Amino acid sequence: SNILCACKSVNYVSDLYKSRRRKSLTVTELIIYCHIVTGGSNHTNDRNRWAFSFNVCDLRSITVKCEGWSYITFHLKDGTALPAIHFHQGGSTAFLDSLRKSKFKKDPYTTTLGGFSKVTNYLFDAFRAPELECHQRPAEEVADLLGELIPGLEINQQEEPGFEVITRLDLGPRPEVQRRGPVTMEEWAKYQDSEGRITNVPHLKDLILKGGLCHALRREAWKFLLCYFPWNSTHEERKLLQKRKTDEYFRMKLQWKSVSEEQERRNSRLRDYRSLIEKDVNRTDRNNKFYEGLDNPGLILLHDILMTYCMYDFDLGYVQGMSDLLSPILFVMENEVDAFWCFVSFMDEVHENFEEQMQGMKTQLIQLSTLLRLLDLAFWNYLEAQDSGHLYFCFRWLLIRFKRELHFQDVLRLWEVMWTRLPCQNFHLLVCCAILDSEKQKIMDRKYGFNEILKVSINCILHTSIQSFLIKILKF
């Protein structure tokens, strides 16, 4: 049987009001826009047929069923019972709270717009009404444009059920934030006991968050931040660990080194990995002295580590962008084995971003859109009006952690701050919001559209100091 599910945001009310210029709209009109879950692939006509609207003042009662999938039925004063709306992914309680508030406010129209937000979904404009579709860029065109600029990105244009309410909060004034100097070798030593264990790790991480690390300390500290070394390990335990990891690394390296040309001709997967790695290595950070010039030892190490990673993770192998993540780590470590295992830890953290389904990227883009909507609703609404509210143009920022948006030394500072996992696990999403905030004025003042916003994101290089940039992030 057909099931009605999900809701259209009341942002749609605003568009409808503006498009029709109806002077009679003096009370809240709640627009519920539903779609039908069936076995078919094209539900546009059915979805439009099931759209309905009603005046909140005409609402008599609401029936709520909470067992299994929650659903709500609206009963109007004239006796009409509207089709039930199913909340497959939660949100019914928040929906009712917002509805209750909007019904009793003096300015219900404004209250509704502030109390409800658009359905958070990876797809964009999936529930847009037919009278507004003519003003929007077709979804297929958006997908094609993004596909050209972001190779490998598959945009899901299938409809998905679910409803989410985001209540706009007054976050208040941004706090004053001050940066301190980087953690020095002497300070680091104070946090080690006689056997080499790191003590008071939360406080040490807080110092790194606020000031980063001096470069001389990075080679040691990054091994802890990237979980290669346990914080509570002794000097002796770390020596044994490095010996064991060195043996393991060279066993894996020997696996691909010992493959003959004849064998490789019959191994298309390994052949493709090698070809892709060679291409990417030859264009990774070539303006950095560590990698510049022909037959540079740094490039050889970069190549060998990436090839060995293919032996470590057969399922993932090598994907474009991974060389960008390895380059700063190898630059700091200046050691093949240590760089490999630190890279492994980093890849464990971002593994889903590089998988074929890119589930990690999809989730982060949804989270980023939600976060930006909470932090800067006016800017998010502008981006949404330009078919950019989905924030696909932030794809590269998230994939390689701002490696091409910052100068190389600034990347080192930003990454070590992010690896503290403070003040939250999704600190990189705040970084995205800070970059967007720095570009906001230009985008809005010049009335940039879809194409211009994409170009800004691709050509974005932050010229502000990393210190002032981190202050902006921590103010959010």
PDB file of N, CA and C in Angstrom, residues 103-191:
ATOM      1  N   LYS A 103       1.147  28.230  16.698  1.00  0.00           N
ATOM      2  CA  LYS A 103      -0.304  28.422  16.758  1.00  0.00           C
ATOM      3  C   LYS A 103      -0.690  29.561  17.695  1.00  0.00           C
ATOM      4  N   PHE A 104       0.179  29.868  18.677  1.00  0.00           N
ATOM      5  CA  PHE A 104      -0.217  30.841  19.685  1.00  0.00           C
ATOM      6  C   PHE A 104       0.585  32.129  19.650  1.00  0.00           C
ATOM      7  N   LYS A 105       1.477  32.280  18.675  1.00  0.00           N
ATOM      8  CA  LYS A 105       2.244  33.524  18.576  1.00  0.00           C
ATOM      9  C   LYS A 105       1.411  34.628  17.935  1.00  0.00           C
ATOM     10  N   LYS A 106       1.744  35.870  18.254  1.00  0.00           N
ATOM     11  CA  LYS A 106       1.023  37.006  17.676  1.00  0.00           C
ATOM     12  C   LYS A 106       1.295  37.121  16.190  1.00  0.00           C
ATOM     13  N   ASP A 107       2.528  36.773  15.791  1.00  0.00           N
ATOM     14  CA  ASP A 107       2.873  36.853  14.381  1.00  0.00           C
ATOM     15  C   ASP A 107       3.157  35.452  13.882  1.00  0.00           C
ATOM     16  N   PRO A 108       2.103  34.663  13.613  1.00  0.00           N
ATOM     17  CA  PRO A 108       2.299  33.259  13.281  1.00  0.00           C
ATOM     18  C   PRO A 108       3.102  33.033  12.012  1.00  0.00           C
ATOM     19  N   TYR A 109       2.997  33.946  11.044  1.00  0.00           N
ATOM     20  CA  TYR A 109       3.739  33.771   9.793  1.00  0.00           C
ATOM     21  C   TYR A 109       5.237  33.780  10.059  1.00  0.00           C
ATOM     22  N   THR A 110       5.703  34.792  10.805  1.00  0.00           N
ATOM     23  CA  THR A 110       7.127  34.878  11.127  1.00  0.00           C
ATOM     24  C   THR A 110       7.553  33.719  12.010  1.00  0.00           C
ATOM     25  N   THR A 111       6.700  33.350  12.970  1.00  0.00           N
ATOM     26  CA  THR A 111       7.026  32.256  13.883  1.00  0.00           C
ATOM     27  C   THR A 111       7.228  30.956  13.133  1.00  0.00           C
ATOM     28  N   THR A 112       6.348  30.708  12.168  1.00  0.00           N
ATOM     29  CA  THR A 112       6.462  29.473  11.402  1.00  0.00           C
ATOM     30  C   THR A 112       7.772  29.431  10.636  1.00  0.00           C
ATOM     31  N   LEU A 113       8.128  30.555   9.990  1.00  0.00           N
ATOM     32  CA  LEU A 113       9.364  30.576   9.228  1.00  0.00           C
ATOM     33  C   LEU A 113      10.577  30.380  10.133  1.00  0.00           C
ATOM     34  N   GLY A 114      10.516  30.887  11.356  1.00  0.00           N
ATOM     35  CA  GLY A 114      11.642  30.740  12.270  1.00  0.00           C
ATOM     36  C   GLY A 114      11.654  29.398  12.964  1.00  0.00           C
ATOM     37  N   GLY A 115      10.478  28.819  13.160  1.00  0.00           N
ATOM     38  CA  GLY A 115      10.375  27.590  13.923  1.00  0.00           C
ATOM     39  C   GLY A 115      10.640  26.336  13.129  1.00  0.00           C
ATOM     40  N   PHE A 116      10.409  26.394  11.824  1.00  0.00           N
ATOM     41  CA  PHE A 116      10.634  25.232  10.974  1.00  0.00           C
ATOM     42  C   PHE A 116      11.828  25.481  10.064  1.00  0.00           C
ATOM     43  N   SER A 117      12.474  24.447   9.659  1.00  0.00           N
ATOM     44  CA  SER A 117      13.518  24.580   8.646  1.00  0.00           C
ATOM     45  C   SER A 117      13.268  23.549   7.569  1.00  0.00           C
ATOM     46  N   LYS A 118      13.999  23.688   6.507  1.00  0.00           N
ATOM     47  CA  LYS A 118      13.841  22.761   5.399  1.00  0.00           C
ATOM     48  C   LYS A 118      14.273  21.364   5.799  1.00  0.00           C
ATOM     49  N   VAL A 119      13.648  20.361   5.231  1.00  0.00           N
ATOM     50  CA  VAL A 119      14.032  18.990   5.495  1.00  0.00           C
ATOM     51  C   VAL A 119      15.511  18.819   5.198  1.00  0.00           C
ATOM     52  N   THR A 120      16.259  18.304   6.179  1.00  0.00           N
ATOM     53  CA  THR A 120      17.670  18.042   5.965  1.00  0.00           C
ATOM     54  C   THR A 120      17.807  16.753   5.176  1.00  0.00           C
ATOM     55  N   ASN A 121      18.345  16.833   3.987  1.00  0.00           N
ATOM     56  CA  ASN A 121      18.473  15.660   3.151  1.00  0.00           C
ATOM     57  C   ASN A 121      19.639  15.858   2.205  1.00  0.00           C
ATOM     58  N   TYR A 122      20.237  14.770   1.762  1.00  0.00           N
ATOM     59  CA  TYR A 122      21.359  14.896   0.828  1.00  0.00           C
ATOM     60  C   TYR A 122      20.885  15.364  -0.549  1.00  0.00           C
ATOM     61  N   LEU A 123      19.657  15.015  -0.924  1.00  0.00           N
ATOM     62  CA  LEU A 123      19.119  15.521  -2.165  1.00  0.00           C
ATOM     63  C   LEU A 123      18.678  16.960  -1.977  1.00  0.00           C
ATOM     64  N   PHE A 124      18.510  17.697  -3.075  1.00  0.00           N
ATOM     65  CA  PHE A 124      18.105  19.087  -2.946  1.00  0.00           C
ATOM     66  C   PHE A 124      16.859  19.309  -3.782  1.00  0.00           C
ATOM     67  N   ASP A 125      15.938  20.095  -3.183  1.00  0.00           N
ATOM     68  CA  ASP A 125      14.695  20.460  -3.847  1.00  0.00           C
ATOM     69  C   ASP A 125      13.875  19.250  -4.288  1.00  0.00           C
ATOM     70  N   ALA A 126      13.984  18.139  -3.553  1.00  0.00           N
ATOM     71  CA  ALA A 126      13.262  16.943  -3.982  1.00  0.00           C
ATOM     72  C   ALA A 126      11.760  17.114  -3.862  1.00  0.00           C
ATOM     73  N   PHE A 127      11.334  17.991  -2.946  1.00  0.00           N
ATOM     74  CA  PHE A 127       9.904  18.141  -2.721  1.00  0.00           C
ATOM     75  C   PHE A 127       9.384  19.487  -3.207  1.00  0.00           C
ATOM     76  N   ARG A 128      10.118  20.156  -4.110  1.00  0.00           N
ATOM     77  CA  ARG A 128       9.705  21.484  -4.548  1.00  0.00           C
ATOM     78  C   ARG A 128       8.410  21.397  -5.357  1.00  0.00           C
ATOM     79  N   ALA A 129       7.489  22.328  -5.118  1.00  0.00           N
ATOM     80  CA  ALA A 129       6.201  22.322  -5.811  1.00  0.00           C
ATOM     81  C   ALA A 129       6.371  22.696  -7.277  1.00  0.00           C
ATOM     82  N   PRO A 130       5.475  22.250  -8.149  1.00  0.00           N
ATOM     83  CA  PRO A 130       5.640  22.469  -9.584  1.00  0.00           C
ATOM     84  C   PRO A 130       5.678  23.931  -9.972  1.00  0.00           C
ATOM     85  N   GLU A 131       4.945  24.828  -9.260  1.00  0.00           N
ATOM     86  CA  GLU A 131       4.920  26.220  -9.689  1.00  0.00           C
ATOM     87  C   GLU A 131       6.247  26.921  -9.443  1.00  0.00           C
ATOM     88  N   LEU A 132       7.130  26.300  -8.605  1.00  0.00           N
ATOM     89  CA  LEU A 132       8.423  26.918  -8.340  1.00  0.00           C
ATOM     90  C   LEU A 132       9.548  26.260  -9.113  1.00  0.00           C
ATOM     91  N   GLU A 133       9.301  25.099  -9.665  1.00  0.00           N
ATOM     92  CA  GLU A 133      10.367  24.359 -10.322  1.00  0.00           C
ATOM     93  C   GLU A 133      10.930  25.100 -11.520  1.00  0.00           C
ATOM     94  N   CYS A 134      10.106  25.905 -12.178  1.00  0.00           N
ATOM     95  CA  CYS A 134      10.563  26.592 -13.380  1.00  0.00           C
ATOM     96  C   CYS A 134      11.616  27.637 -13.062  1.00  0.00           C
ATOM     97  N   HIS A 135      11.703  28.071 -11.792  1.00  0.00           N
ATOM     98  CA  HIS A 135      12.675  29.089 -11.420  1.00  0.00           C
ATOM     99  C   HIS A 135      13.991  28.482 -10.961  1.00  0.00           C
ATOM    100  N   GLN A 136      14.062  27.150 -10.881  1.00  0.00           N
ATOM    101  CA  GLN A 136      15.247  26.500 -10.353  1.00  0.00           C
ATOM    102  C   GLN A 136      16.004  25.787 -11.470  1.00  0.00           C
ATOM    103  N   ARG A 137      17.317  25.707 -11.307  1.00  0.00           N
ATOM    104  CA  ARG A 137      18.135  24.939 -12.232  1.00  0.00           C
ATOM    105  C   ARG A 137      17.772  23.467 -12.096  1.00  0.00           C
ATOM    106  N   PRO A 138      17.538  22.741 -13.207  1.00  0.00           N
ATOM    107  CA  PRO A 138      17.173  21.325 -13.103  1.00  0.00           C
ATOM    108  C   PRO A 138      18.219  20.538 -12.322  1.00  0.00           C
ATOM    109  N   ALA A 139      17.755  19.554 -11.533  1.00  0.00           N
ATOM    110  CA  ALA A 139      18.678  18.768 -10.710  1.00  0.00           C
ATOM    111  C   ALA A 139      19.721  18.060 -11.562  1.00  0.00           C
ATOM    112  N   GLU A 140      19.301  17.580 -12.749  1.00  0.00           N
ATOM    113  CA  GLU A 140      20.244  16.882 -13.616  1.00  0.00           C
ATOM    114  C   GLU A 140      21.365  17.811 -14.082  1.00  0.00           C
ATOM    115  N   GLU A 141      21.000  19.082 -14.350  1.00  0.00           N
ATOM    116  CA  GLU A 141      22.017  20.048 -14.783  1.00  0.00           C
ATOM    117  C   GLU A 141      22.998  20.345 -13.664  1.00  0.00           C
ATOM    118  N   VAL A 142      22.472  20.499 -12.440  1.00  0.00           N
ATOM    119  CA  VAL A 142      23.344  20.722 -11.287  1.00  0.00           C
ATOM    120  C   VAL A 142      24.284  19.538 -11.120  1.00  0.00           C
ATOM    121  N   ALA A 143      23.754  18.325 -11.250  1.00  0.00           N
ATOM    122  CA  ALA A 143      24.573  17.126 -11.092  1.00  0.00           C
ATOM    123  C   ALA A 143      25.676  17.069 -12.143  1.00  0.00           C
ATOM    124  N   ASP A 144      25.335  17.423 -13.392  1.00  0.00           N
ATOM    125  CA  ASP A 144      26.335  17.408 -14.461  1.00  0.00           C
ATOM    126  C   ASP A 144      27.445  18.414 -14.207  1.00  0.00           C
ATOM    127  N   LEU A 145      27.059  19.633 -13.795  1.00  0.00           N
ATOM    128  CA  LEU A 145      28.064  20.674 -13.536  1.00  0.00           C
ATOM    129  C   LEU A 145      28.987  20.274 -12.399  1.00  0.00           C
ATOM    130  N   LEU A 146      28.409  19.730 -11.332  1.00  0.00           N
ATOM    131  CA  LEU A 146      29.220  19.321 -10.202  1.00  0.00           C
ATOM    132  C   LEU A 146      30.090  18.127 -10.557  1.00  0.00           C
ATOM    133  N   GLY A 147      29.560  17.219 -11.382  1.00  0.00           N
ATOM    134  CA  GLY A 147      30.328  16.058 -11.793  1.00  0.00           C
ATOM    135  C   GLY A 147      31.561  16.428 -12.586  1.00  0.00           C
ATOM    136  N   GLU A 148      31.459  17.494 -13.403  1.00  0.00           N
ATOM    137  CA  GLU A 148      32.610  17.952 -14.176  1.00  0.00           C
ATOM    138  C   GLU A 148      33.685  18.535 -13.275  1.00  0.00           C
ATOM    139  N   LEU A 149      33.250  19.257 -12.230  1.00  0.00           N
ATOM    140  CA  LEU A 149      34.206  19.948 -11.366  1.00  0.00           C
ATOM    141  C   LEU A 149      34.731  19.062 -10.245  1.00  0.00           C
ATOM    142  N   ILE A 150      33.965  18.041  -9.848  1.00  0.00           N
ATOM    143  CA  ILE A 150      34.378  17.147  -8.771  1.00  0.00           C
ATOM    144  C   ILE A 150      34.339  15.720  -9.297  1.00  0.00           C
ATOM    145  N   PRO A 151      35.416  15.251  -9.947  1.00  0.00           N
ATOM    146  CA  PRO A 151      35.432  13.904 -10.515  1.00  0.00           C
ATOM    147  C   PRO A 151      35.172  12.854  -9.444  1.00  0.00           C
ATOM    148  N   GLY A 152      34.320  11.890  -9.794  1.00  0.00           N
ATOM    149  CA  GLY A 152      34.048  10.799  -8.872  1.00  0.00           C
ATOM    150  C   GLY A 152      32.856  11.014  -7.975  1.00  0.00           C
ATOM    151  N   LEU A 153      32.334  12.252  -7.932  1.00  0.00           N
ATOM    152  CA  LEU A 153      31.183  12.514  -7.069  1.00  0.00           C
ATOM    153  C   LEU A 153      29.911  12.027  -7.748  1.00  0.00           C
ATOM    154  N   GLU A 154      29.221  11.107  -7.084  1.00  0.00           N
ATOM    155  CA  GLU A 154      27.936  10.628  -7.588  1.00  0.00           C
ATOM    156  C   GLU A 154      26.838  11.277  -6.761  1.00  0.00           C
ATOM    157  N   ILE A 155      25.963  11.997  -7.419  1.00  0.00           N
ATOM    158  CA  ILE A 155      24.914  12.733  -6.727  1.00  0.00           C
ATOM    159  C   ILE A 155      23.643  11.906  -6.723  1.00  0.00           C
ATOM    160  N   ASN A 156      23.148  11.638  -5.543  1.00  0.00           N
ATOM    161  CA  ASN A 156      21.948  10.835  -5.378  1.00  0.00           C
ATOM    162  C   ASN A 156      20.725  11.706  -5.616  1.00  0.00           C
ATOM    163  N   GLN A 157      20.016  11.429  -6.701  1.00  0.00           N
ATOM    164  CA  GLN A 157      18.824  12.201  -7.013  1.00  0.00           C
ATOM    165  C   GLN A 157      17.553  11.418  -6.699  1.00  0.00           C
ATOM    166  N   GLN A 158      17.687  10.294  -5.992  1.00  0.00           N
ATOM    167  CA  GLN A 158      16.514   9.524  -5.617  1.00  0.00           C
ATOM    168  C   GLN A 158      15.890  10.131  -4.366  1.00  0.00           C
ATOM    169  N   GLU A 159      14.592  10.039  -4.291  1.00  0.00           N
ATOM    170  CA  GLU A 159      13.905  10.588  -3.119  1.00  0.00           C
ATOM    171  C   GLU A 159      14.070   9.660  -1.928  1.00  0.00           C
ATOM    172  N   GLU A 160      14.243  10.264  -0.771  1.00  0.00           N
ATOM    173  CA  GLU A 160      14.415   9.488   0.440  1.00  0.00           C
ATOM    174  C   GLU A 160      13.432   9.993   1.490  1.00  0.00           C
ATOM    175  N   PRO A 161      12.877   9.080   2.303  1.00  0.00           N
ATOM    176  CA  PRO A 161      11.951   9.513   3.336  1.00  0.00           C
ATOM    177  C   PRO A 161      12.683  10.131   4.507  1.00  0.00           C
ATOM    178  N   GLY A 162      11.940  10.855   5.322  1.00  0.00           N
ATOM    179  CA  GLY A 162      12.539  11.387   6.534  1.00  0.00           C
ATOM    180  C   GLY A 162      12.141  12.817   6.760  1.00  0.00           C
ATOM    181  N   PHE A 163      12.151  13.235   8.011  1.00  0.00           N
ATOM    182  CA  PHE A 163      11.788  14.607   8.342  1.00  0.00           C
ATOM    183  C   PHE A 163      12.640  15.050   9.504  1.00  0.00           C
ATOM    184  N   GLU A 164      13.108  16.268   9.452  1.00  0.00           N
ATOM    185  CA  GLU A 164      13.898  16.786  10.554  1.00  0.00           C
ATOM    186  C   GLU A 164      13.547  18.243  10.762  1.00  0.00           C
ATOM    187  N   VAL A 165      13.416  18.641  11.998  1.00  0.00           N
ATOM    188  CA  VAL A 165      13.133  20.029  12.322  1.00  0.00           C
ATOM    189  C   VAL A 165      14.354  20.632  12.973  1.00  0.00           C
ATOM    190  N   ILE A 166      14.791  21.755  12.484  1.00  0.00           N
ATOM    191  CA  ILE A 166      15.894  22.480  13.097  1.00  0.00           C
ATOM    192  C   ILE A 166      15.331  23.796  13.607  1.00  0.00           C
ATOM    193  N   THR A 167      15.396  24.009  14.895  1.00  0.00           N
ATOM    194  CA  THR A 167      14.894  25.244  15.467  1.00  0.00           C
ATOM    195  C   THR A 167      16.004  26.276  15.485  1.00  0.00           C
ATOM    196  N   ARG A 168      15.739  27.452  14.956  1.00  0.00           N
ATOM    197  CA  ARG A 168      16.726  28.520  14.925  1.00  0.00           C
ATOM    198  C   ARG A 168      16.952  29.036  16.342  1.00  0.00           C
ATOM    199  N   LEU A 169      18.186  29.020  16.796  1.00  0.00           N
ATOM    200  CA  LEU A 169      18.519  29.455  18.136  1.00  0.00           C
ATOM    201  C   LEU A 169      19.292  30.762  18.081  1.00  0.00           C
ATOM    202  N   ASP A 170      19.123  31.585  19.100  1.00  0.00           N
ATOM    203  CA  ASP A 170      19.931  32.782  19.233  1.00  0.00           C
ATOM    204  C   ASP A 170      21.226  32.387  19.927  1.00  0.00           C
ATOM    205  N   LEU A 171      22.312  32.324  19.169  1.00  0.00           N
ATOM    206  CA  LEU A 171      23.572  31.862  19.711  1.00  0.00           C
ATOM    207  C   LEU A 171      24.299  32.944  20.507  1.00  0.00           C
ATOM    208  N   GLY A 172      23.787  34.166  20.452  1.00  0.00           N
ATOM    209  CA  GLY A 172      24.398  35.247  21.223  1.00  0.00           C
ATOM    210  C   GLY A 172      25.675  35.748  20.576  1.00  0.00           C
ATOM    211  N   PRO A 173      26.326  36.723  21.207  1.00  0.00           N
ATOM    212  CA  PRO A 173      27.563  37.262  20.647  1.00  0.00           C
ATOM    213  C   PRO A 173      28.677  36.221  20.677  1.00  0.00           C
ATOM    214  N   ARG A 174      29.569  36.285  19.693  1.00  0.00           N
ATOM    215  CA  ARG A 174      30.672  35.340  19.657  1.00  0.00           C
ATOM    216  C   ARG A 174      31.687  35.677  20.753  1.00  0.00           C
ATOM    217  N   PRO A 175      32.232  34.676  21.408  1.00  0.00           N
ATOM    218  CA  PRO A 175      33.145  34.930  22.528  1.00  0.00           C
ATOM    219  C   PRO A 175      34.496  35.450  22.049  1.00  0.00           C
ATOM    220  N   GLU A 176      35.209  36.098  22.960  1.00  0.00           N
ATOM    221  CA  GLU A 176      36.566  36.520  22.671  1.00  0.00           C
ATOM    222  C   GLU A 176      37.481  35.295  22.757  1.00  0.00           C
ATOM    223  N   VAL A 177      38.338  35.137  21.757  1.00  0.00           N
ATOM    224  CA  VAL A 177      39.237  33.985  21.720  1.00  0.00           C
ATOM    225  C   VAL A 177      40.663  34.494  21.533  1.00  0.00           C
ATOM    226  N   GLN A 178      41.571  33.958  22.314  1.00  0.00           N
ATOM    227  CA  GLN A 178      42.969  34.335  22.193  1.00  0.00           C
ATOM    228  C   GLN A 178      43.811  33.100  21.915  1.00  0.00           C
ATOM    229  N   ARG A 179      44.824  33.273  21.069  1.00  0.00           N
ATOM    230  CA  ARG A 179      45.756  32.195  20.765  1.00  0.00           C
ATOM    231  C   ARG A 179      47.016  32.369  21.611  1.00  0.00           C
ATOM    232  N   ARG A 180      47.631  31.268  21.942  1.00  0.00           N
ATOM    233  CA  ARG A 180      48.902  31.307  22.643  1.00  0.00           C
ATOM    234  C   ARG A 180      49.993  30.849  21.692  1.00  0.00           C
ATOM    235  N   GLY A 181      51.240  30.892  22.136  1.00  0.00           N
ATOM    236  CA  GLY A 181      52.333  30.410  21.309  1.00  0.00           C
ATOM    237  C   GLY A 181      52.313  28.898  21.196  1.00  0.00           C
ATOM    238  N   PRO A 182      53.032  28.339  20.208  1.00  0.00           N
ATOM    239  CA  PRO A 182      53.063  26.883  20.053  1.00  0.00           C
ATOM    240  C   PRO A 182      53.746  26.192  21.227  1.00  0.00           C
ATOM    241  N   VAL A 183      53.339  24.948  21.463  1.00  0.00           N
ATOM    242  CA  VAL A 183      53.953  24.133  22.517  1.00  0.00           C
ATOM    243  C   VAL A 183      55.409  23.874  22.153  1.00  0.00           C
ATOM    244  N   THR A 184      56.306  24.121  23.072  1.00  0.00           N
ATOM    245  CA  THR A 184      57.745  23.959  22.827  1.00  0.00           C
ATOM    246  C   THR A 184      58.226  22.585  23.299  1.00  0.00           C
ATOM    247  N   MET A 185      59.471  22.262  22.950  1.00  0.00           N
ATOM    248  CA  MET A 185      60.075  21.001  23.386  1.00  0.00           C
ATOM    249  C   MET A 185      60.131  20.934  24.911  1.00  0.00           C
ATOM    250  N   GLU A 186      60.456  22.069  25.532  1.00  0.00           N
ATOM    251  CA  GLU A 186      60.571  22.117  26.986  1.00  0.00           C
ATOM    252  C   GLU A 186      59.213  21.861  27.646  1.00  0.00           C
ATOM    253  N   GLU A 187      58.163  22.478  27.117  1.00  0.00           N
ATOM    254  CA  GLU A 187      56.821  22.262  27.663  1.00  0.00           C
ATOM    255  C   GLU A 187      56.399  20.806  27.495  1.00  0.00           C
ATOM    256  N   TRP A 188      56.670  20.242  26.329  1.00  0.00           N
ATOM    257  CA  TRP A 188      56.314  18.851  26.058  1.00  0.00           C
ATOM    258  C   TRP A 188      56.978  17.916  27.071  1.00  0.00           C
ATOM    259  N   ALA A 189      58.246  18.184  27.372  1.00  0.00           N
ATOM    260  CA  ALA A 189      58.996  17.331  28.292  1.00  0.00           C
ATOM    261  C   ALA A 189      58.372  17.327  29.685  1.00  0.00           C
ATOM    262  N   LYS A 190      57.744  18.432  30.071  1.00  0.00           N
ATOM    263  CA  LYS A 190      57.125  18.532  31.393  1.00  0.00           C
ATOM    264  C   LYS A 190      55.920  17.603  31.533  1.00  0.00           C
ATOM    265  N   TYR A 191      55.383  17.157  30.412  1.00  0.00           N
ATOM    266  CA  TYR A 191      54.202  16.288  30.440  1.00  0.00           C
ATOM    267  C   TYR A 191      54.578  14.807  30.319  1.00  0.00           C
TER     268      TYR A 191
END
